[in-house]
Tab-separated table of C-alpha atoms and ligand atoms in Angstrom:
chain	number	residue	atom	x	y	z
E	1	MET	CA	-25.851	17.484	8.034
E	2	THR	CA	-23.580	16.182	5.272
E	3	ARG	CA	-25.358	13.728	2.708
E	4	ILE	CA	-23.098	11.050	1.099
E	5	LEU	CA	-24.231	9.331	-2.118
E	6	PHE	CA	-22.424	5.907	-2.259
E	7	TYR	CA	-22.088	3.716	-5.362
E	8	LEU	CA	-19.554	0.794	-5.302
E	9	LYS	CA	-19.283	-1.797	-8.046
E	10	ASP	CA	-18.396	-5.309	-6.795
E	11	PHE	CA	-17.704	-4.293	-3.251
E	12	PRO	CA	-19.901	-4.654	-0.173
E	13	ILE	CA	-21.222	-1.323	0.988
E	14	GLU	CA	-22.343	-2.049	4.612
E	15	PRO	CA	-18.689	-1.870	5.994
E	16	TRP	CA	-18.310	1.475	4.419
E	17	ARG	CA	-21.672	2.843	5.880
E	18	ASN	CA	-20.501	1.775	9.356
E	19	ALA	CA	-16.996	3.293	9.024
E	20	LEU	CA	-18.259	6.525	7.770
E	21	VAL	CA	-21.056	6.858	10.329
E	22	ALA	CA	-18.396	6.040	12.978
E	23	GLU	CA	-16.349	8.954	11.761
E	24	ASP	CA	-19.303	11.347	11.583
E	25	ALA	CA	-22.527	10.514	13.180
E	26	SER	CA	-24.373	13.298	11.634
E	27	LEU	CA	-23.829	11.837	8.153
E	28	GLU	CA	-26.843	11.027	6.034
E	29	PHE	CA	-25.745	7.971	3.987
E	30	ARG	CA	-27.667	7.040	0.764
E	31	MET	CA	-26.956	4.080	-1.254
E	32	TYR	CA	-27.610	3.484	-4.915
E	33	PRO	CA	-30.247	3.186	-6.251
E	34	ASP	CA	-32.166	4.745	-3.128
E	35	TRP	CA	-30.680	8.144	-3.599
E	36	GLY	CA	-33.689	10.239	-3.012
E	37	GLU	CA	-34.333	13.104	-5.433
E	38	PRO	CA	-31.241	14.123	-7.217
E	39	SER	CA	-31.562	17.679	-6.586
E	40	ASP	CA	-32.037	17.264	-2.644
E	41	GLY	CA	-29.533	19.268	-0.779
E	42	PRO	CA	-25.869	19.651	-1.251
E	43	ALA	CA	-23.937	16.224	-1.103
E	44	TYR	CA	-20.787	14.525	-1.762
E	45	ALA	CA	-20.597	11.262	-3.915
E	46	VAL	CA	-18.177	8.477	-3.113
E	47	VAL	CA	-18.023	5.969	-5.963
E	48	TRP	CA	-16.177	3.225	-7.788
E	49	GLU	CA	-16.987	2.484	-11.372
E	50	PRO	CA	-20.262	4.279	-11.454
E	51	GLU	CA	-22.417	3.853	-14.596
E	52	PRO	CA	-21.695	6.475	-17.120
E	53	GLY	CA	-24.091	9.526	-16.793
E	54	LEU	CA	-25.086	8.651	-13.311
E	55	LEU	CA	-23.201	11.479	-11.531
E	56	LYS	CA	-24.447	14.212	-13.962
E	57	LYS	CA	-27.947	13.590	-12.613
E	58	PHE	CA	-26.851	15.077	-9.201
E	59	THR	CA	-26.977	18.746	-9.726
E	60	ASN	CA	-26.144	19.663	-6.138
E	61	LEU	CA	-22.815	17.600	-5.781
E	62	LYS	CA	-20.016	19.633	-4.324
E	63	ALA	CA	-17.204	16.901	-5.017
E	64	VAL	CA	-16.827	13.283	-5.983
E	65	PHE	CA	-14.460	11.044	-4.151
E	66	SER	CA	-13.026	8.076	-6.207
E	67	LEU	CA	-12.908	5.148	-3.893
E	68	GLY	CA	-9.442	4.395	-5.319
E	69	ALA	CA	-6.322	6.204	-6.406
E	70	GLY	CA	-7.096	5.726	-9.988
E	71	VAL	CA	-9.744	7.906	-11.756
E	72	ASP	CA	-9.850	6.144	-15.181
E	73	HIS	CA	-13.280	4.711	-14.126
E	74	LEU	CA	-14.503	8.278	-13.854
E	75	LEU	CA	-12.631	9.919	-16.707
E	76	SER	CA	-14.255	7.387	-19.121
E	77	ASP	CA	-17.659	9.030	-18.397
E	78	PRO	CA	-18.276	11.589	-21.152
E	79	ASP	CA	-20.816	13.152	-18.775
E	80	LEU	CA	-18.582	13.571	-15.825
E	81	PRO	CA	-19.499	16.693	-14.031
E	82	GLU	CA	-17.094	19.689	-13.777
E	83	ILE	CA	-16.610	19.508	-10.052
E	84	PRO	CA	-13.788	18.389	-7.931
E	85	ILE	CA	-12.710	14.952	-8.084
E	86	ILE	CA	-10.679	13.592	-5.142
E	87	ARG	CA	-8.596	10.510	-5.302
E	88	MET	CA	-7.811	8.284	-2.320
E	89	GLY	CA	-4.495	8.769	-0.666
E	90	ASP	CA	-5.003	7.544	2.746
E	91	ASP	CA	-2.172	5.716	4.648
E	92	GLY	CA	-4.035	2.281	4.533
E	93	LEU	CA	-3.855	2.380	0.761
E	94	LYS	CA	-0.328	3.316	0.559
E	95	GLU	CA	0.679	0.615	3.246
E	96	GLY	CA	-1.282	-2.024	1.290
E	97	MET	CA	0.484	-1.094	-1.916
E	98	ALA	CA	3.978	-1.067	-0.216
E	99	GLU	CA	3.329	-4.510	1.174
E	100	TYR	CA	2.483	-5.861	-2.353
E	101	ILE	CA	5.470	-4.286	-3.938
E	102	LEU	CA	7.853	-5.559	-1.245
E	103	MET	CA	6.334	-9.089	-1.603
E	104	SER	CA	6.737	-9.057	-5.421
E	105	VAL	CA	10.323	-7.361	-5.525
E	106	LEU	CA	11.625	-10.175	-3.081
E	107	MET	CA	9.857	-12.814	-5.244
E	108	HIS	CA	11.725	-11.745	-8.422
E	109	HIS	CA	14.930	-10.964	-6.607
E	110	ARG	CA	14.949	-14.319	-4.869
E	111	GLN	CA	13.940	-16.020	-8.252
E	112	MET	CA	10.683	-17.546	-6.985
E	113	VAL	CA	9.250	-17.617	-10.471
E	114	PRO	CA	11.880	-20.397	-11.653
E	115	ILE	CA	11.967	-22.140	-8.197
E	116	ALA	CA	8.236	-22.558	-8.197
E	117	SER	CA	8.407	-24.062	-11.720
E	118	GLN	CA	10.985	-26.327	-10.583
E	119	GLN	CA	8.838	-27.686	-7.698
E	120	ARG	CA	6.021	-28.290	-10.150
E	121	ASN	CA	8.547	-30.498	-12.096
E	122	ALA	CA	9.982	-32.145	-8.889
E	123	LYS	CA	13.284	-30.679	-9.703
E	124	TRP	CA	15.867	-29.942	-6.975
E	125	ARG	CA	18.403	-27.474	-8.242
E	126	ARG	CA	19.924	-24.712	-6.269
E	127	VAL	CA	19.188	-21.156	-7.776
E	128	ILE	CA	21.694	-18.480	-6.498
E	129	SER	CA	20.399	-14.910	-6.099
E	130	LYS	CA	22.531	-11.693	-6.026
E	131	SER	CA	22.703	-9.659	-2.981
E	132	ALA	CA	20.135	-6.891	-2.576
E	133	ASN	CA	22.734	-4.240	-2.962
E	134	LYS	CA	23.498	-5.437	-6.463
E	135	VAL	CA	19.934	-5.464	-7.568
E	136	ARG	CA	18.661	-2.275	-9.193
E	137	VAL	CA	14.954	-1.448	-8.716
E	138	GLY	CA	13.331	1.105	-10.745
E	139	ILE	CA	10.025	2.677	-9.772
E	140	MET	CA	7.983	4.054	-12.598
E	141	GLY	CA	5.546	6.531	-11.148
E	142	TYR	CA	6.884	8.117	-7.944
E	143	GLY	CA	3.710	9.549	-6.527
E	144	ALA	CA	2.059	8.718	-3.184
E	145	LEU	CA	2.214	4.976	-3.810
E	146	GLY	CA	5.732	4.862	-5.493
E	147	LYS	CA	7.234	6.901	-2.623
E	148	LYS	CA	5.832	4.532	0.018
E	149	ALA	CA	7.108	1.540	-2.003
E	150	ALA	CA	10.671	3.003	-2.180
E	151	GLU	CA	10.461	3.717	1.685
E	152	ILE	CA	9.644	-0.025	2.455
E	153	LEU	CA	12.433	-1.258	-0.130
E	154	ARG	CA	15.288	1.041	0.817
E	155	PRO	CA	16.170	-0.521	4.264
E	156	ILE	CA	16.733	-3.866	2.332
E	157	GLY	CA	19.663	-2.376	0.410
E	158	TYR	CA	18.374	-2.285	-3.153
E	159	GLU	CA	19.819	0.356	-5.471
E	160	ILE	CA	16.748	2.468	-6.089
E	161	ALA	CA	15.759	4.815	-8.918
E	162	ALA	CA	12.461	6.503	-9.828
E	163	TRP	CA	10.972	7.857	-12.997
E	164	SER	CA	8.261	10.511	-12.948
E	165	ARG	CA	6.929	13.425	-15.078
E	166	ARG	CA	8.063	16.401	-12.950
E	167	GLN	CA	11.599	17.103	-11.521
E	168	LYS	CA	12.034	15.870	-7.874
E	169	GLY	CA	14.207	17.310	-5.308
E	170	ALA	CA	17.363	15.329	-4.287
E	171	GLU	CA	16.485	12.413	-1.972
E	172	GLU	CA	19.130	10.120	-0.195
E	173	GLY	CA	19.039	6.753	-1.641
E	174	ILE	CA	16.871	7.483	-4.759
E	175	LYS	CA	18.290	8.399	-8.177
E	176	HIS	CA	15.617	10.397	-9.909
E	177	PHE	CA	14.900	10.301	-13.706
E	178	THR	CA	12.466	12.845	-15.153
E	179	GLY	CA	10.194	12.849	-18.337
E	180	PRO	CA	10.312	11.232	-21.814
E	181	ASP	CA	13.969	12.202	-22.256
E	182	ALA	CA	15.140	10.095	-19.316
E	183	ILE	CA	12.996	6.882	-19.829
E	184	ASN	CA	15.631	4.984	-21.829
E	185	ALA	CA	18.389	5.432	-19.416
E	186	PHE	CA	15.972	4.459	-16.396
E	187	LEU	CA	14.881	1.454	-18.149
E	188	ARG	CA	18.692	0.329	-19.142
E	189	ARG	CA	19.790	0.472	-15.385
E	190	THR	CA	16.723	-1.445	-14.032
E	191	ASP	CA	16.744	-5.049	-13.049
E	192	ILE	CA	13.399	-5.036	-11.362
E	193	LEU	CA	10.776	-2.654	-12.818
E	194	VAL	CA	7.948	-1.675	-10.619
E	195	CYS	CA	5.199	0.198	-12.384
E	196	LEU	CA	2.890	2.440	-10.405
E	197	LEU	CA	1.640	4.787	-13.160
E	198	PRO	CA	-1.829	6.037	-13.847
E	199	ASP	CA	-3.751	5.369	-17.091
E	200	THR	CA	-3.359	8.605	-19.205
E	201	ASP	CA	-2.757	9.288	-22.876
E	202	GLU	CA	0.941	9.485	-22.051
E	203	THR	CA	1.159	6.134	-20.311
E	204	ASN	CA	-0.899	4.089	-22.612
E	205	LYS	CA	1.256	1.276	-24.111
E	206	LEU	CA	4.357	3.207	-22.927
E	207	LEU	CA	6.013	-0.184	-22.343
E	208	ASN	CA	6.080	-1.417	-25.893
E	209	HIS	CA	8.357	-3.952	-27.544
E	210	GLU	CA	11.149	-1.419	-27.942
E	211	ARG	CA	11.102	-0.130	-24.357
E	212	LEU	CA	10.963	-3.511	-22.811
E	213	ALA	CA	13.967	-4.434	-24.869
E	214	LEU	CA	15.926	-1.738	-23.087
E	215	LEU	CA	15.656	-3.568	-19.747
E	216	PRO	CA	18.944	-5.619	-19.111
E	217	LYS	CA	18.685	-9.325	-19.944
E	218	GLY	CA	17.063	-11.221	-16.917
E	219	ALA	CA	15.162	-8.182	-15.743
E	220	SER	CA	11.682	-8.670	-14.359
E	221	VAL	CA	8.384	-6.368	-14.454
E	222	ILE	CA	5.892	-5.808	-11.782
E	223	ASN	CA	2.724	-3.850	-12.742
E	224	ALA	CA	0.371	-2.674	-10.069
E	225	GLY	CA	-0.545	0.724	-11.722
E	226	ARG	CA	-2.801	0.133	-14.764
E	227	GLY	CA	-3.030	-2.577	-17.349
E	228	SER	CA	-3.040	-0.212	-20.312
E	229	LEU	CA	0.821	0.516	-19.701
E	230	ILE	CA	2.147	-2.577	-21.196
E	231	ASP	CA	1.822	-4.103	-24.459
E	232	ILE	CA	1.057	-7.644	-23.344
E	233	GLN	CA	2.155	-9.359	-26.604
E	234	ALA	CA	5.439	-7.522	-26.407
E	235	LEU	CA	5.881	-8.652	-22.814
E	236	ILE	CA	5.036	-12.236	-23.652
E	237	ALA	CA	7.607	-12.251	-26.527
E	238	HIS	CA	10.471	-10.974	-24.136
E	239	LEU	CA	9.567	-13.565	-21.539
E	240	ASP	CA	9.488	-16.223	-24.228
E	241	SER	CA	12.893	-15.149	-25.750
E	242	ASP	CA	14.276	-15.187	-22.155
E	243	HIS	CA	15.300	-11.634	-22.503
E	244	LEU	CA	12.903	-11.044	-19.198
E	245	SER	CA	12.834	-13.481	-16.576
E	246	GLY	CA	9.447	-12.965	-14.958
E	247	ALA	CA	6.392	-10.708	-14.630
E	248	THR	CA	3.933	-10.047	-11.760
E	249	LEU	CA	0.792	-8.409	-13.053
E	250	ASP	CA	-1.905	-7.075	-10.758
E	251	VAL	CA	-3.535	-5.053	-13.673
E	252	VAL	CA	-4.055	-6.213	-17.300
E	253	PRO	CA	-5.500	-4.325	-20.308
E	254	GLU	CA	-8.791	-6.370	-19.916
E	255	GLU	CA	-10.193	-6.915	-16.421
E	256	PRO	CA	-11.230	-9.493	-15.487
E	257	LEU	CA	-8.533	-11.403	-17.380
E	258	PRO	CA	-10.668	-13.706	-19.813
E	259	ALA	CA	-10.488	-17.293	-18.695
E	260	ASP	CA	-8.893	-18.421	-22.182
E	261	ALA	CA	-6.044	-15.719	-21.921
E	262	PRO	CA	-2.709	-17.418	-22.439
E	263	LEU	CA	-1.292	-15.143	-19.839
E	264	TRP	CA	-2.981	-17.284	-16.990
E	265	HIS	CA	-0.782	-20.308	-17.847
E	266	HIS	CA	2.569	-18.624	-18.695
E	267	GLU	CA	5.324	-20.121	-16.612
E	268	LYS	CA	7.006	-16.859	-15.844
E	269	VAL	CA	3.846	-14.825	-15.089
E	270	ILE	CA	2.175	-14.342	-11.726
E	271	ILE	CA	-1.331	-12.882	-11.943
E	272	THR	CA	-3.176	-11.255	-9.125
E	273	PRO	CA	-6.719	-9.934	-9.568
E	274	HIS	CA	-6.331	-6.304	-9.049
E	275	VAL	CA	-5.921	-6.604	-5.340
E	276	ALA	CA	-2.485	-4.831	-4.720
E	277	ALA	CA	-4.042	-2.020	-2.736
E	278	ILE	CA	-7.739	-1.979	-1.728
E	279	THR	CA	-8.908	1.071	-0.046
E	280	ARG	CA	-9.430	0.182	3.708
E	281	THR	CA	-12.780	1.232	5.279
E	282	ASP	CA	-10.964	2.652	8.489
E	283	THR	CA	-8.338	4.814	7.014
E	284	GLY	CA	-10.487	5.542	3.843
E	285	ALA	CA	-13.558	6.723	5.908
E	286	ALA	CA	-11.268	9.140	8.012
E	287	TYR	CA	-9.674	10.382	4.789
E	288	ILE	CA	-13.045	11.124	3.127
E	289	ILE	CA	-14.494	12.828	6.150
E	290	ARG	CA	-11.380	14.989	6.649
E	291	ASN	CA	-11.537	16.083	3.087
E	292	ILE	CA	-15.215	16.854	3.395
E	293	LYS	CA	-14.603	19.096	6.328
E	294	THR	CA	-11.843	20.789	4.534
E	295	ILE	CA	-14.148	21.556	1.434
E	296	ASP	CA	-17.009	22.707	3.627
E	297	ALA	CA	-14.489	25.125	5.323
E	298	GLY	CA	-13.513	26.631	1.947
E	299	GLY	CA	-10.047	24.761	1.953
E	300	GLU	CA	-8.327	22.727	-0.861
E	301	PRO	CA	-8.767	18.892	-0.643
E	302	GLU	CA	-5.874	16.461	-0.748
E	303	ASN	CA	-5.163	14.674	-4.063
E	304	LYS	CA	-7.494	16.580	-6.215
E	305	LEU	CA	-7.644	15.241	-9.862
E	306	ASP	CA	-5.614	17.419	-12.198
E	307	ARG	CA	-7.849	17.155	-15.334
E	308	ASN	CA	-5.192	18.502	-17.605
E	309	HIS	CA	-2.802	15.706	-16.794
E	310	GLY	CA	-5.479	12.976	-16.092
E	311	TYR	CA	-4.313	11.890	-12.600
K	401	NDP	P1	-0.038	9.859	-7.908
K	401	NDP	O1	-0.690	10.552	-8.564
K	401	NDP	O2	0.457	10.112	-6.466
K	401	NDP	O3	1.338	9.416	-8.649
K	401	NDP	C1	1.538	9.153	-9.967
K	401	NDP	C2	2.908	9.117	-10.385
K	401	NDP	O4	2.938	8.888	-11.804
K	401	NDP	C3	3.592	10.495	-10.244
K	401	NDP	O5	4.888	10.333	-9.754
K	401	NDP	C4	3.580	11.077	-11.631
K	401	NDP	O6	4.716	11.954	-11.911
K	401	NDP	C5	3.857	9.900	-12.401
K	401	NDP	N1	3.519	9.998	-13.897
K	401	NDP	C6	2.112	10.369	-14.340
K	401	NDP	N2	2.175	10.550	-15.650
K	401	NDP	C7	3.463	10.385	-16.058
K	401	NDP	C8	4.039	10.429	-17.224
K	401	NDP	N3	3.448	10.715	-18.431
K	401	NDP	N4	5.462	10.348	-17.203
K	401	NDP	C9	6.128	10.152	-16.074
K	401	NDP	N5	5.526	9.976	-14.878
K	401	NDP	C10	4.171	10.230	-14.808
K	401	NDP	O7	-0.787	8.271	-8.013
K	401	NDP	P2	-0.540	7.176	-6.947
K	401	NDP	O8	0.656	6.979	-6.577
K	401	NDP	O9	-1.605	7.374	-5.749
K	401	NDP	O10	-1.189	5.992	-7.781
K	401	NDP	C11	-0.678	5.687	-8.954
K	401	NDP	C12	-1.607	4.526	-9.698
K	401	NDP	O11	-1.660	3.375	-9.055
K	401	NDP	C13	-3.244	5.049	-9.627
K	401	NDP	O12	-3.323	6.047	-10.796
K	401	NDP	C14	-3.913	3.689	-9.958
K	401	NDP	O13	-3.957	3.691	-11.415
K	401	NDP	C15	-2.887	2.705	-9.507
K	401	NDP	N6	-3.392	2.032	-8.278
K	401	NDP	C16	-3.583	0.627	-8.334
K	401	NDP	C17	-4.106	-0.056	-7.247
K	401	NDP	C18	-4.062	-1.566	-7.363
K	401	NDP	O14	-4.680	-2.207	-6.408
K	401	NDP	N7	-3.570	-2.208	-8.337
K	401	NDP	C19	-4.504	0.571	-6.101
K	401	NDP	C20	-4.311	2.001	-6.103
K	401	NDP	C21	-3.667	2.574	-7.224
K	401	NDP	P3	4.763	13.334	-11.049
K	401	NDP	O15	5.145	12.917	-9.563
K	401	NDP	O16	5.990	14.082	-11.771
K	401	NDP	O17	3.371	14.073	-10.978
K	402	OXD	C1	-7.287	2.199	-7.303
K	402	OXD	C2	-7.376	0.857	-7.445
K	402	OXD	O1	-7.147	2.930	-8.143
K	402	OXD	O2	-7.619	0.000	-6.683
K	402	OXD	O3	-7.138	2.591	-6.163
K	402	OXD	O4	-6.876	0.384	-8.605
């Protein structure tokens, strides 16, 4: 029998119990705070934003599943046990993110930010948008989510480029840029910047005033990775000077965004409350059970955290 210890901050747990037990009826499902004895039997933990120090108490854990693709909520725990950490990478998560990116890219391409502002001011003025094949989309972070986003954007005809840390093989319809030496050229050719990077020491405030200035005039920015990537004051300065035409932010440096943050009311900014891709119980439960079986059989799980690189 496999025991799963479950801890989810701010999400209902019951749908997860049902989905996991539907995948494997032999599961013993324990919810915080009713864990039983921390030393009882081998177990897996499935968590989102656990209290720091909590996981250390469970000396028999074989692995921890992050109920999202990001692991910053775990790496901030100084007592995180040295066991495998598995990040979500199920199809539902990828599809959810691809939908969000498609929606946001189309919104910026078809200039919905100024059009919505015109509506608020009862202004009827035609706004003409370029054809898709003249719009250069740049995806920063070409991992599981970035790739899926490219897949959904490509048939529309956008000119797509991707920036990542490691060299990628040639791929039809994608121009690849790799590493710090290529970031400036990547930004200079990007009209709509899609950010899908993890929060690491290297990505923190990577998009500062100088780098945002490299984007062509009129470019827009979509961030659905982590809020730490962008210097928000620099972003606002570029929006106010009309260097940038708009931004869609699903993630911000401080979440929830404080009620008095000026960002809420900026004419050129669309805010969504970190909902670009929420792990779905059906595909998520199947992914967790599949990986538990792999580990139990002595295999290597999918999407294991690389602690050296922080993602
Ligand atoms: P992956 O690990 O699959 O991909 C991460 C990508 O970022 C890779 O392409 C990686 O490059 C690149 N990268 C990392 N560090 C650097 C760096 N220093 N320089 C250049 N490229 C870098 O992650 P996912 O695609 O699954 O998820 C990405 C992030 O999206 C998550 O970490 C999470 O923070 C966020 N997220 C947000 C959600 C939301 O609802 N807003 C939902 C889910 C995830 P390489 O390919 O070379 O390794
Ligand atoms: C994730 C997230 O990391 O929801 O999956 O942000």
